[in-house]
């Protein structure tokens, strides 16, 4: 992922926080299909569980699952046999992103742009095709995480569904485990602008009077303040 130094985020804790707050990531692979020798770029949206170990002795891991009917799943399964892993990329995007009009600027003559934040994960993927224990833990942990984060009241649990249905579901999916070997963060939030123009962006977003506008204003302000502290 291309990023200017001014936009780069290198703190793992900040990047992990984005992933945990926005767990729907896009897994990208470039593997030949089972009936082809030509690599095909394939991608799928998957909600992930992030496991961050204590200390630096072990790498962080993403856990997810994908339906076997997905052509990308078939390609992954064909290449991930007997413990073989394959390289993949997983992309996560922050929910707050927006168009920045030149009308916000007051000092310099810039062009319009788009402010956003994203994290790119590079890792080695292992496929769990028949590991019932992995699939059970994955479904339990993902359901618990999402119910706690996105719903109110008594959370739903996998055990609330008929056992026979869950067993059929596990036969229709593949577990995906990505050992993280590298990651890059990009927070492009107008921090490269002058203080006056940044303030114009903040005020412009606030003037929309929306939750998204306020979120963008807060992000631009925070990143601008961080930039000022770094160069002072």
mmCIF file with all atom_site columns, N, CA and C in Angstrom, residues 99-154:
data_model
loop_
_atom_site.group_PDB
_atom_site.id
_atom_site.type_symbol
_atom_site.label_atom_id
_atom_site.label_alt_id
_atom_site.label_comp_id
_atom_site.label_asym_id
_atom_site.label_entity_id
_atom_site.label_seq_id
_atom_site.pdbx_PDB_ins_code
_atom_site.Cartn_x
_atom_site.Cartn_y
_atom_site.Cartn_z
_atom_site.occupancy
_atom_site.B_iso_or_equiv
_atom_site.pdbx_formal_charge
_atom_site.auth_seq_id
_atom_site.auth_comp_id
_atom_site.auth_asym_id
_atom_site.auth_atom_id
_atom_site.pdbx_PDB_model_num
ATOM 1   N N  . UNK A 1 99  ? -14.868 12.913  1.049  1.00 0.00 ? 99  UNK A N  1
ATOM 2   C CA . UNK A 1 99  ? -14.329 13.829  0.039  1.00 0.00 ? 99  UNK A CA 1
ATOM 3   C C  . UNK A 1 99  ? -13.969 15.165  0.688  1.00 0.00 ? 99  UNK A C  1
ATOM 4   N N  . UNK A 1 100 ? -12.808 15.687  0.316  1.00 0.00 ? 100 UNK A N  1
ATOM 5   C CA . UNK A 1 100 ? -12.349 16.983  0.829  1.00 0.00 ? 100 UNK A CA 1
ATOM 6   C C  . UNK A 1 100 ? -12.362 17.987  -0.318 1.00 0.00 ? 100 UNK A C  1
ATOM 7   N N  . UNK A 1 101 ? -13.268 18.926  -0.281 1.00 0.00 ? 101 UNK A N  1
ATOM 8   C CA . UNK A 1 101 ? -13.387 19.935  -1.328 1.00 0.00 ? 101 UNK A CA 1
ATOM 9   C C  . UNK A 1 101 ? -12.383 21.066  -1.107 1.00 0.00 ? 101 UNK A C  1
ATOM 10  N N  . UNK A 1 102 ? -11.957 21.678  -2.187 1.00 0.00 ? 102 UNK A N  1
ATOM 11  C CA . UNK A 1 102 ? -11.037 22.821  -2.078 1.00 0.00 ? 102 UNK A CA 1
ATOM 12  C C  . UNK A 1 102 ? -11.707 24.020  -1.410 1.00 0.00 ? 102 UNK A C  1
ATOM 13  N N  . UNK A 1 103 ? -13.027 23.993  -1.303 1.00 0.00 ? 103 UNK A N  1
ATOM 14  C CA . UNK A 1 103 ? -13.735 25.087  -0.638 1.00 0.00 ? 103 UNK A CA 1
ATOM 15  C C  . UNK A 1 103 ? -13.361 25.183  0.846  1.00 0.00 ? 103 UNK A C  1
ATOM 16  N N  . UNK A 1 104 ? -12.817 24.091  1.384  1.00 0.00 ? 104 UNK A N  1
ATOM 17  C CA . UNK A 1 104 ? -12.407 24.112  2.789  1.00 0.00 ? 104 UNK A CA 1
ATOM 18  C C  . UNK A 1 104 ? -11.122 24.910  2.994  1.00 0.00 ? 104 UNK A C  1
ATOM 19  N N  . UNK A 1 105 ? -10.312 25.019  1.944  1.00 0.00 ? 105 UNK A N  1
ATOM 20  C CA . UNK A 1 105 ? -8.985  25.628  2.099  1.00 0.00 ? 105 UNK A CA 1
ATOM 21  C C  . UNK A 1 105 ? -9.077  27.147  2.038  1.00 0.00 ? 105 UNK A C  1
ATOM 22  N N  . UNK A 1 106 ? -8.186  27.796  2.753  1.00 0.00 ? 106 UNK A N  1
ATOM 23  C CA . UNK A 1 106 ? -8.179  29.256  2.745  1.00 0.00 ? 106 UNK A CA 1
ATOM 24  C C  . UNK A 1 106 ? -6.808  29.830  2.423  1.00 0.00 ? 106 UNK A C  1
ATOM 25  N N  . UNK A 1 107 ? -5.764  29.026  2.536  1.00 0.00 ? 107 UNK A N  1
ATOM 26  C CA . UNK A 1 107 ? -4.413  29.552  2.422  1.00 0.00 ? 107 UNK A CA 1
ATOM 27  C C  . UNK A 1 107 ? -3.742  29.189  1.106  1.00 0.00 ? 107 UNK A C  1
ATOM 28  N N  . UNK A 1 108 ? -3.817  27.923  0.716  1.00 0.00 ? 108 UNK A N  1
ATOM 29  C CA . UNK A 1 108 ? -3.130  27.463  -0.479 1.00 0.00 ? 108 UNK A CA 1
ATOM 30  C C  . UNK A 1 108 ? -4.133  26.974  -1.515 1.00 0.00 ? 108 UNK A C  1
ATOM 31  N N  . UNK A 1 109 ? -3.686  26.900  -2.756 1.00 0.00 ? 109 UNK A N  1
ATOM 32  C CA . UNK A 1 109 ? -4.540  26.453  -3.850 1.00 0.00 ? 109 UNK A CA 1
ATOM 33  C C  . UNK A 1 109 ? -4.273  24.973  -4.119 1.00 0.00 ? 109 UNK A C  1
ATOM 34  N N  . UNK A 1 110 ? -5.006  24.127  -3.441 1.00 0.00 ? 110 UNK A N  1
ATOM 35  C CA . UNK A 1 110 ? -4.859  22.690  -3.609 1.00 0.00 ? 110 UNK A CA 1
ATOM 36  C C  . UNK A 1 110 ? -5.934  22.163  -4.553 1.00 0.00 ? 110 UNK A C  1
ATOM 37  N N  . UNK A 1 111 ? -5.858  20.876  -4.821 1.00 0.00 ? 111 UNK A N  1
ATOM 38  C CA . UNK A 1 111 ? -6.908  20.192  -5.568 1.00 0.00 ? 111 UNK A CA 1
ATOM 39  C C  . UNK A 1 111 ? -7.738  19.384  -4.571 1.00 0.00 ? 111 UNK A C  1
ATOM 40  N N  . UNK A 1 112 ? -8.939  18.957  -4.961 1.00 0.00 ? 112 UNK A N  1
ATOM 41  C CA . UNK A 1 112 ? -9.738  18.126  -4.051 1.00 0.00 ? 112 UNK A CA 1
ATOM 42  C C  . UNK A 1 112 ? -9.021  16.803  -3.768 1.00 0.00 ? 112 UNK A C  1
ATOM 43  N N  . UNK A 1 113 ? -9.423  16.142  -2.703 1.00 0.00 ? 113 UNK A N  1
ATOM 44  C CA . UNK A 1 113 ? -8.829  14.847  -2.366 1.00 0.00 ? 113 UNK A CA 1
ATOM 45  C C  . UNK A 1 113 ? -9.826  14.043  -1.546 1.00 0.00 ? 113 UNK A C  1
ATOM 46  N N  . UNK A 1 114 ? -9.387  12.910  -1.044 1.00 0.00 ? 114 UNK A N  1
ATOM 47  C CA . UNK A 1 114 ? -10.235 12.057  -0.209 1.00 0.00 ? 114 UNK A CA 1
ATOM 48  C C  . UNK A 1 114 ? -9.440  11.678  1.033  1.00 0.00 ? 114 UNK A C  1
ATOM 49  N N  . UNK A 1 115 ? -10.003 11.906  2.199  1.00 0.00 ? 115 UNK A N  1
ATOM 50  C CA . UNK A 1 115 ? -9.347  11.534  3.450  1.00 0.00 ? 115 UNK A CA 1
ATOM 51  C C  . UNK A 1 115 ? -9.882  10.189  3.928  1.00 0.00 ? 115 UNK A C  1
ATOM 52  N N  . UNK A 1 116 ? -8.982  9.340   4.408  1.00 0.00 ? 116 UNK A N  1
ATOM 53  C CA . UNK A 1 116 ? -9.373  7.994   4.841  1.00 0.00 ? 116 UNK A CA 1
ATOM 54  C C  . UNK A 1 116 ? -8.255  7.387   5.679  1.00 0.00 ? 116 UNK A C  1
ATOM 55  N N  . UNK A 1 117 ? -8.552  6.252   6.295  1.00 0.00 ? 117 UNK A N  1
ATOM 56  C CA . UNK A 1 117 ? -7.549  5.490   7.036  1.00 0.00 ? 117 UNK A CA 1
ATOM 57  C C  . UNK A 1 117 ? -7.730  4.015   6.707  1.00 0.00 ? 117 UNK A C  1
ATOM 58  N N  . UNK A 1 118 ? -6.614  3.304   6.615  1.00 0.00 ? 118 UNK A N  1
ATOM 59  C CA . UNK A 1 118 ? -6.663  1.892   6.251  1.00 0.00 ? 118 UNK A CA 1
ATOM 60  C C  . UNK A 1 118 ? -5.463  1.160   6.836  1.00 0.00 ? 118 UNK A C  1
ATOM 61  N N  . UNK A 1 119 ? -5.618  -0.149  6.972  1.00 0.00 ? 119 UNK A N  1
ATOM 62  C CA . UNK A 1 119 ? -4.529  -1.016  7.417  1.00 0.00 ? 119 UNK A CA 1
ATOM 63  C C  . UNK A 1 119 ? -4.403  -2.174  6.436  1.00 0.00 ? 119 UNK A C  1
ATOM 64  N N  . UNK A 1 120 ? -3.190  -2.408  5.975  1.00 0.00 ? 120 UNK A N  1
ATOM 65  C CA . UNK A 1 120 ? -2.900  -3.536  5.089  1.00 0.00 ? 120 UNK A CA 1
ATOM 66  C C  . UNK A 1 120 ? -2.118  -4.590  5.865  1.00 0.00 ? 120 UNK A C  1
ATOM 67  N N  . UNK A 1 121 ? -2.656  -5.797  5.880  1.00 0.00 ? 121 UNK A N  1
ATOM 68  C CA . UNK A 1 121 ? -2.006  -6.926  6.538  1.00 0.00 ? 121 UNK A CA 1
ATOM 69  C C  . UNK A 1 121 ? -1.413  -7.843  5.479  1.00 0.00 ? 121 UNK A C  1
ATOM 70  N N  . UNK A 1 122 ? -0.154  -8.221  5.669  1.00 0.00 ? 122 UNK A N  1
ATOM 71  C CA . UNK A 1 122 ? 0.467   -9.247  4.828  1.00 0.00 ? 122 UNK A CA 1
ATOM 72  C C  . UNK A 1 122 ? 0.699   -10.469 5.706  1.00 0.00 ? 122 UNK A C  1
ATOM 73  N N  . UNK A 1 123 ? 0.301   -11.625 5.212  1.00 0.00 ? 123 UNK A N  1
ATOM 74  C CA . UNK A 1 123 ? 0.437   -12.811 6.045  1.00 0.00 ? 123 UNK A CA 1
ATOM 75  C C  . UNK A 1 123 ? 0.469   -14.094 5.260  1.00 0.00 ? 123 UNK A C  1
ATOM 76  N N  . UNK A 1 124 ? 0.654   -15.177 5.990  1.00 0.00 ? 124 UNK A N  1
ATOM 77  C CA . UNK A 1 124 ? 0.645   -16.521 5.420  1.00 0.00 ? 124 UNK A CA 1
ATOM 78  C C  . UNK A 1 124 ? -0.628  -17.217 5.883  1.00 0.00 ? 124 UNK A C  1
ATOM 79  N N  . UNK A 1 125 ? -1.410  -17.693 4.920  1.00 0.00 ? 125 UNK A N  1
ATOM 80  C CA . UNK A 1 125 ? -2.712  -18.278 5.217  1.00 0.00 ? 125 UNK A CA 1
ATOM 81  C C  . UNK A 1 125 ? -2.633  -19.797 5.318  1.00 0.00 ? 125 UNK A C  1
ATOM 82  N N  . UNK A 1 126 ? -3.259  -20.310 6.360  1.00 0.00 ? 126 UNK A N  1
ATOM 83  C CA . UNK A 1 126 ? -3.469  -21.744 6.526  1.00 0.00 ? 126 UNK A CA 1
ATOM 84  C C  . UNK A 1 126 ? -4.961  -22.007 6.411  1.00 0.00 ? 126 UNK A C  1
ATOM 85  N N  . UNK A 1 127 ? -5.319  -23.064 5.699  1.00 0.00 ? 127 UNK A N  1
ATOM 86  C CA . UNK A 1 127 ? -6.729  -23.414 5.533  1.00 0.00 ? 127 UNK A CA 1
ATOM 87  C C  . UNK A 1 127 ? -7.064  -24.608 6.417  1.00 0.00 ? 127 UNK A C  1
ATOM 88  N N  . UNK A 1 128 ? -8.135  -24.480 7.195  1.00 0.00 ? 128 UNK A N  1
ATOM 89  C CA . UNK A 1 128 ? -8.611  -25.563 8.054  1.00 0.00 ? 128 UNK A CA 1
ATOM 90  C C  . UNK A 1 128 ? -9.880  -26.139 7.420  1.00 0.00 ? 128 UNK A C  1
ATOM 91  N N  . UNK A 1 129 ? -9.694  -27.230 6.678  1.00 0.00 ? 129 UNK A N  1
ATOM 92  C CA . UNK A 1 129 ? -10.814 -27.804 5.932  1.00 0.00 ? 129 UNK A CA 1
ATOM 93  C C  . UNK A 1 129 ? -11.624 -28.794 6.756  1.00 0.00 ? 129 UNK A C  1
ATOM 94  N N  . UNK A 1 130 ? -10.972 -29.492 7.663  1.00 0.00 ? 130 UNK A N  1
ATOM 95  C CA . UNK A 1 130 ? -11.674 -30.527 8.423  1.00 0.00 ? 130 UNK A CA 1
ATOM 96  C C  . UNK A 1 130 ? -11.362 -30.464 9.913  1.00 0.00 ? 130 UNK A C  1
ATOM 97  N N  . UNK A 1 131 ? -10.818 -29.348 10.353 1.00 0.00 ? 131 UNK A N  1
ATOM 98  C CA . UNK A 1 131 ? -10.475 -29.167 11.765 1.00 0.00 ? 131 UNK A CA 1
ATOM 99  C C  . UNK A 1 131 ? -11.706 -28.664 12.509 1.00 0.00 ? 131 UNK A C  1
ATOM 100 N N  . UNK A 1 132 ? -12.469 -29.577 13.053 1.00 0.00 ? 132 UNK A N  1
ATOM 101 C CA . UNK A 1 132 ? -13.720 -29.215 13.716 1.00 0.00 ? 132 UNK A CA 1
ATOM 102 C C  . UNK A 1 132 ? -13.483 -28.310 14.916 1.00 0.00 ? 132 UNK A C  1
ATOM 103 N N  . UNK A 1 133 ? -12.375 -28.524 15.625 1.00 0.00 ? 133 UNK A N  1
ATOM 104 C CA . UNK A 1 133 ? -12.085 -27.704 16.804 1.00 0.00 ? 133 UNK A CA 1
ATOM 105 C C  . UNK A 1 133 ? -11.818 -26.257 16.410 1.00 0.00 ? 133 UNK A C  1
ATOM 106 N N  . UNK A 1 134 ? -11.064 -26.053 15.302 1.00 0.00 ? 134 UNK A N  1
ATOM 107 C CA . UNK A 1 134 ? -10.799 -24.688 14.841 1.00 0.00 ? 134 UNK A CA 1
ATOM 108 C C  . UNK A 1 134 ? -12.096 -24.010 14.433 1.00 0.00 ? 134 UNK A C  1
ATOM 109 N N  . UNK A 1 135 ? -12.929 -24.714 13.660 1.00 0.00 ? 135 UNK A N  1
ATOM 110 C CA . UNK A 1 135 ? -14.176 -24.117 13.184 1.00 0.00 ? 135 UNK A CA 1
ATOM 111 C C  . UNK A 1 135 ? -15.110 -23.789 14.346 1.00 0.00 ? 135 UNK A C  1
ATOM 112 N N  . UNK A 1 136 ? -15.173 -24.674 15.327 1.00 0.00 ? 136 UNK A N  1
ATOM 113 C CA . UNK A 1 136 ? -16.034 -24.414 16.492 1.00 0.00 ? 136 UNK A CA 1
ATOM 114 C C  . UNK A 1 136 ? -15.573 -23.161 17.228 1.00 0.00 ? 136 UNK A C  1
ATOM 115 N N  . UNK A 1 137 ? -14.269 -23.067 17.492 1.00 0.00 ? 137 UNK A N  1
ATOM 116 C CA . UNK A 1 137 ? -13.750 -21.900 18.197 1.00 0.00 ? 137 UNK A CA 1
ATOM 117 C C  . UNK A 1 137 ? -13.967 -20.640 17.382 1.00 0.00 ? 137 UNK A C  1
ATOM 118 N N  . UNK A 1 138 ? -13.749 -20.731 16.063 1.00 0.00 ? 138 UNK A N  1
ATOM 119 C CA . UNK A 1 138 ? -13.919 -19.566 15.203 1.00 0.00 ? 138 UNK A CA 1
ATOM 120 C C  . UNK A 1 138 ? -15.359 -19.058 15.233 1.00 0.00 ? 138 UNK A C  1
ATOM 121 N N  . UNK A 1 139 ? -16.315 -19.961 15.074 1.00 0.00 ? 139 UNK A N  1
ATOM 122 C CA . UNK A 1 139 ? -17.721 -19.559 15.072 1.00 0.00 ? 139 UNK A CA 1
ATOM 123 C C  . UNK A 1 139 ? -18.137 -19.015 16.439 1.00 0.00 ? 139 UNK A C  1
ATOM 124 N N  . UNK A 1 140 ? -17.689 -19.670 17.502 1.00 0.00 ? 140 UNK A N  1
ATOM 125 C CA . UNK A 1 140 ? -18.024 -19.201 18.852 1.00 0.00 ? 140 UNK A CA 1
ATOM 126 C C  . UNK A 1 140 ? -17.448 -17.808 19.113 1.00 0.00 ? 140 UNK A C  1
ATOM 127 N N  . UNK A 1 141 ? -16.162 -17.639 18.803 1.00 0.00 ? 141 UNK A N  1
ATOM 128 C CA . UNK A 1 141 ? -15.501 -16.359 19.094 1.00 0.00 ? 141 UNK A CA 1
ATOM 129 C C  . UNK A 1 141 ? -16.052 -15.227 18.239 1.00 0.00 ? 141 UNK A C  1
ATOM 130 N N  . UNK A 1 142 ? -16.299 -15.500 16.962 1.00 0.00 ? 142 UNK A N  1
ATOM 131 C CA . UNK A 1 142 ? -16.819 -14.460 16.072 1.00 0.00 ? 142 UNK A CA 1
ATOM 132 C C  . UNK A 1 142 ? -18.219 -14.039 16.502 1.00 0.00 ? 142 UNK A C  1
ATOM 133 N N  . UNK A 1 143 ? -19.070 -15.015 16.819 1.00 0.00 ? 143 UNK A N  1
ATOM 134 C CA . UNK A 1 143 ? -20.433 -14.692 17.246 1.00 0.00 ? 143 UNK A CA 1
ATOM 135 C C  . UNK A 1 143 ? -20.419 -13.894 18.540 1.00 0.00 ? 143 UNK A C  1
ATOM 136 N N  . UNK A 1 144 ? -19.592 -14.322 19.493 1.00 0.00 ? 144 UNK A N  1
ATOM 137 C CA . UNK A 1 144 ? -19.516 -13.613 20.776 1.00 0.00 ? 144 UNK A CA 1
ATOM 138 C C  . UNK A 1 144 ? -19.033 -12.184 20.580 1.00 0.00 ? 144 UNK A C  1
ATOM 139 N N  . UNK A 1 145 ? -18.007 -12.003 19.734 1.00 0.00 ? 145 UNK A N  1
ATOM 140 C CA . UNK A 1 145 ? -17.465 -10.667 19.483 1.00 0.00 ? 145 UNK A CA 1
ATOM 141 C C  . UNK A 1 145 ? -18.507 -9.756  18.846 1.00 0.00 ? 145 UNK A C  1
ATOM 142 N N  . UNK A 1 146 ? -19.182 -10.262 17.830 1.00 0.00 ? 146 UNK A N  1
ATOM 143 C CA . UNK A 1 146 ? -20.151 -9.430  17.105 1.00 0.00 ? 146 UNK A CA 1
ATOM 144 C C  . UNK A 1 146 ? -21.390 -9.141  17.937 1.00 0.00 ? 146 UNK A C  1
ATOM 145 N N  . UNK A 1 147 ? -21.872 -10.126 18.676 1.00 0.00 ? 147 UNK A N  1
ATOM 146 C CA . UNK A 1 147 ? -23.036 -9.905  19.522 1.00 0.00 ? 147 UNK A CA 1
ATOM 147 C C  . UNK A 1 147 ? -22.739 -8.859  20.595 1.00 0.00 ? 147 UNK A C  1
ATOM 148 N N  . UNK A 1 148 ? -21.546 -8.942  21.156 1.00 0.00 ? 148 UNK A N  1
ATOM 149 C CA . UNK A 1 148 ? -21.160 -7.988  22.195 1.00 0.00 ? 148 UNK A CA 1
ATOM 150 C C  . UNK A 1 148 ? -20.976 -6.585  21.627 1.00 0.00 ? 148 UNK A C  1
ATOM 151 N N  . UNK A 1 149 ? -20.433 -6.508  20.428 1.00 0.00 ? 149 UNK A N  1
ATOM 152 C CA . UNK A 1 149 ? -20.094 -5.212  19.846 1.00 0.00 ? 149 UNK A CA 1
ATOM 153 C C  . UNK A 1 149 ? -21.286 -4.523  19.186 1.00 0.00 ? 149 UNK A C  1
ATOM 154 N N  . UNK A 1 150 ? -22.159 -5.298  18.550 1.00 0.00 ? 150 UNK A N  1
ATOM 155 C CA . UNK A 1 150 ? -23.159 -4.688  17.676 1.00 0.00 ? 150 UNK A CA 1
ATOM 156 C C  . UNK A 1 150 ? -24.610 -4.850  18.121 1.00 0.00 ? 150 UNK A C  1
ATOM 157 N N  . UNK A 1 151 ? -24.869 -5.600  19.176 1.00 0.00 ? 151 UNK A N  1
ATOM 158 C CA . UNK A 1 151 ? -26.254 -5.798  19.591 1.00 0.00 ? 151 UNK A CA 1
ATOM 159 C C  . UNK A 1 151 ? -26.429 -5.425  21.056 1.00 0.00 ? 151 UNK A C  1
ATOM 160 N N  . UNK A 1 152 ? -27.687 -5.349  21.468 1.00 0.00 ? 152 UNK A N  1
ATOM 161 C CA . UNK A 1 152 ? -28.022 -5.063  22.858 1.00 0.00 ? 152 UNK A CA 1
ATOM 162 C C  . UNK A 1 152 ? -28.830 -6.226  23.423 1.00 0.00 ? 152 UNK A C  1
ATOM 163 N N  . UNK A 1 153 ? -28.917 -6.278  24.727 1.00 0.00 ? 153 UNK A N  1
ATOM 164 C CA . UNK A 1 153 ? -29.690 -7.330  25.361 1.00 0.00 ? 153 UNK A CA 1
ATOM 165 C C  . UNK A 1 153 ? -28.922 -8.638  25.427 1.00 0.00 ? 153 UNK A C  1
ATOM 166 N N  . UNK A 1 154 ? -29.663 -9.714  25.597 1.00 0.00 ? 154 UNK A N  1
ATOM 167 C CA . UNK A 1 154 ? -29.058 -11.035 25.719 1.00 0.00 ? 154 UNK A CA 1
ATOM 168 C C  . UNK A 1 154 ? -28.402 -11.446 24.402 1.00 0.00 ? 154 UNK A C  1
#
